[in-house]
Coordinates of C-alpha atoms in Angstrom, one line a residue:
M36 CA -66.9 163.4 191.1
E37 CA -70.3 164.1 192.7
S38 CA -72.6 161.3 193.9
S39 CA -75.1 161.8 191.1
D40 CA -72.3 161.6 188.5
M41 CA -71.1 158.4 190.1
E42 CA -74.6 156.9 190.0
S43 CA -75.0 157.9 186.3
L44 CA -71.7 156.2 185.5
L45 CA -72.6 153.0 187.3
I46 CA -75.9 152.9 185.6
V47 CA -74.2 153.3 182.2
L48 CA -71.9 150.4 183.1
G49 CA -75.0 148.3 184.0
V50 CA -74.4 148.2 187.7
P51 CA -77.6 148.3 189.8
V52 CA -77.6 151.3 192.0
L53 CA -80.0 152.1 194.9
A54 CA -81.0 155.7 194.9
G55 CA -78.3 157.7 196.6
A56 CA -76.4 154.6 197.7
V57 CA -73.0 155.1 196.1
V58 CA -70.6 153.6 198.5
G59 CA -66.9 153.8 198.1
G60 CA -67.1 156.5 195.4
A61 CA -64.4 156.4 192.8
V62 CA -63.0 153.1 194.1
L63 CA -66.2 151.3 193.3
V64 CA -66.3 152.7 189.8
V65 CA -62.7 151.8 189.1
K66 CA -63.2 148.2 190.4
E67 CA -66.3 147.8 188.2
V68 CA -64.6 149.2 185.1
L69 CA -61.6 147.0 185.6
K70 CA -63.8 143.9 186.1
R71 CA -65.7 144.7 182.8
I72 CA -62.6 145.3 180.7
S73 CA -60.3 142.7 182.1
P74 CA -59.6 139.8 179.7
K75 CA -61.2 136.5 180.5
P76 CA -58.8 133.6 181.0
P77 CA -58.2 131.8 177.7
S78 CA -59.3 128.4 176.5
L79 CA -56.8 125.7 175.7
V80 CA -57.7 123.3 172.9
L81 CA -55.7 120.1 172.5
V82 CA -55.9 117.9 169.4
I83 CA -55.5 114.3 170.4
S84 CA -55.6 111.1 168.3
A85 CA -58.7 109.0 168.7
S86 CA -56.4 106.1 169.7
H87 CA -56.5 107.7 173.2
A88 CA -60.2 107.5 173.6
D89 CA -60.2 105.5 176.8
F90 CA -58.0 108.0 178.6
L91 CA -60.1 110.9 177.4
E92 CA -63.3 109.1 178.5
S93 CA -61.8 108.8 182.0
L94 CA -61.1 112.6 182.0
K95 CA -64.6 113.3 180.9
D96 CA -66.0 111.5 183.9
K97 CA -63.7 113.2 186.4
K98 CA -64.0 116.8 185.1
Q99 CA -60.6 117.6 186.6
I100 CA -56.9 116.9 185.8
D101 CA -54.2 115.8 188.2
V102 CA -50.5 116.2 187.7
S103 CA -49.9 112.7 186.2
E104 CA -52.9 113.3 183.8
G105 CA -51.4 116.6 182.8
E106 CA -48.1 114.8 182.0
Q107 CA -50.0 112.2 180.0
L108 CA -51.9 115.0 178.1
Y109 CA -48.5 116.4 177.2
Q110 CA -47.4 113.1 175.8
I111 CA -50.5 112.4 173.7
T112 CA -51.3 116.0 172.4
R113 CA -50.4 116.4 168.7
Y114 CA -51.4 120.1 168.4
L115 CA -52.7 122.8 170.6
W116 CA -54.3 126.2 170.4
L117 CA -54.7 129.0 173.0
G118 CA -57.3 131.7 172.6
S119 CA -60.7 132.9 173.8
E120 CA -63.8 130.7 173.7
T121 CA -65.3 133.3 171.3
E122 CA -62.4 133.0 168.9
R123 CA -62.7 129.2 169.0
S124 CA -66.4 129.2 168.2
Q125 CA -65.8 131.7 165.3
K126 CA -63.1 129.5 163.8
I127 CA -65.1 126.3 164.2
P128 CA -68.7 127.5 164.4
N129 CA -70.4 124.1 164.1
I130 CA -68.1 121.4 165.5
N131 CA -70.9 118.8 165.1
E132 CA -70.5 118.8 161.3
Y133 CA -67.2 117.0 161.8
S134 CA -68.6 114.2 164.1
V135 CA -67.9 110.7 163.0
A136 CA -70.8 108.4 162.5
Q137 CA -70.7 105.1 164.4
G138 CA -69.2 102.5 162.1
A139 CA -67.4 105.1 160.1
E140 CA -64.5 105.4 162.5
S141 CA -60.9 105.9 161.1
E142 CA -57.5 105.7 162.6
Y143 CA -57.1 109.4 161.6
N144 CA -60.0 110.6 163.8
I145 CA -59.3 113.0 166.6
Y146 CA -60.8 114.5 169.8
L147 CA -60.6 118.1 170.7
V148 CA -60.2 118.7 174.4
E149 CA -61.2 122.2 175.5
I150 CA -59.9 123.4 178.9
K151 CA -61.0 126.7 180.3
L152 CA -58.0 127.9 182.1
K153 CA -58.4 129.8 185.4
Q154 CA -55.4 131.9 184.4
S155 CA -53.1 132.0 181.4
D156 CA -49.7 130.3 181.3
E157 CA -46.9 131.3 179.0
G158 CA -46.1 127.6 178.5
F159 CA -49.2 127.1 176.3
K160 CA -48.3 129.9 173.8
R161 CA -46.9 129.4 170.3
N162 CA -43.1 128.9 169.9
V163 CA -42.3 127.9 173.5
N164 CA -39.5 125.6 174.4
Q165 CA -40.5 122.0 175.3
L166 CA -39.4 122.3 178.9
D167 CA -41.7 125.3 179.5
R168 CA -44.5 123.5 177.5
Y169 CA -44.1 120.3 179.7
D170 CA -44.2 122.4 182.9
A171 CA -47.4 124.1 181.7
F172 CA -49.1 120.8 181.2
R173 CA -47.9 119.6 184.7
K174 CA -49.5 122.8 186.1
L175 CA -52.9 121.9 184.5
A176 CA -54.0 120.4 187.9
N177 CA -54.1 124.0 189.2
L178 CA -54.8 125.9 186.0
A179 CA -57.7 123.9 184.6
G180 CA -61.3 125.0 185.1
D181 CA -64.0 123.4 183.0
L182 CA -63.0 120.6 180.7
K183 CA -64.9 119.4 177.6
V184 CA -64.0 116.5 175.4
S185 CA -65.6 116.5 172.0
D186 CA -67.2 113.6 170.3
R187 CA -65.0 111.7 167.9
L188 CA -64.2 114.0 165.0
K189 CA -62.9 113.9 161.5
I190 CA -59.3 115.2 161.2
E191 CA -60.6 118.3 159.3
A192 CA -62.2 119.6 162.5
Y193 CA -59.1 121.5 163.6
E194 CA -57.8 122.8 160.2
N195 CA -59.3 126.3 160.6
L196 CA -58.3 126.7 164.3
G197 CA -54.7 127.7 163.6
V198 CA -53.2 125.1 165.9
Y199 CA -49.5 124.7 166.5
N200 CA -47.2 121.7 167.3
R201 CA -47.0 120.6 170.9

C-alpha cells in the first residue's frame, strides 16, 4: 500500500494525518481499525431490593468495589443483566419515569446498580452455575469501572431489560 493510499484510509477512518506523515504503514492502519471495531466492555446491571439502600449509598460514595462488597452484592442481587450501555438505554430509555416520589416508598421498590466492566467475565452471563457467578462477583474489585446507583425505583423499571436470576 502506498503512502497516499494509507493516508486516505486513515482519513476515512477519522484519524488525523499530517501531510506525508504516515508512520508505521499498515501496522498503524490495522491497529486503528481494530480499535474502532473492537467491542466495548459490557455494562452489568444488578437489580437490588430497596431494603439494601444503606449499603448501596455507601457504594455510591466510594465509587469502587472491594472483594467483600462484591460478595455482599452477590448476596443481595435478585436479578442481573449483562449487555452494552446502548442496549440498556434502548430497553429503558427514560429510567426517571420509574422514580419513586418521597413519601410513596414501598417495600417492593428497587435500585438498579450499573457497573461498567473493564472487561467481560463469563460468570455474569445467563445460565452460569452459582460457583462461577459467585467468583465473578468476587472479581468485581478488579473488573469494575464506573459504578452508578439509580434513584429508588418502582419494580416495573427492570421489566423490559430482560434480566435473569442471580
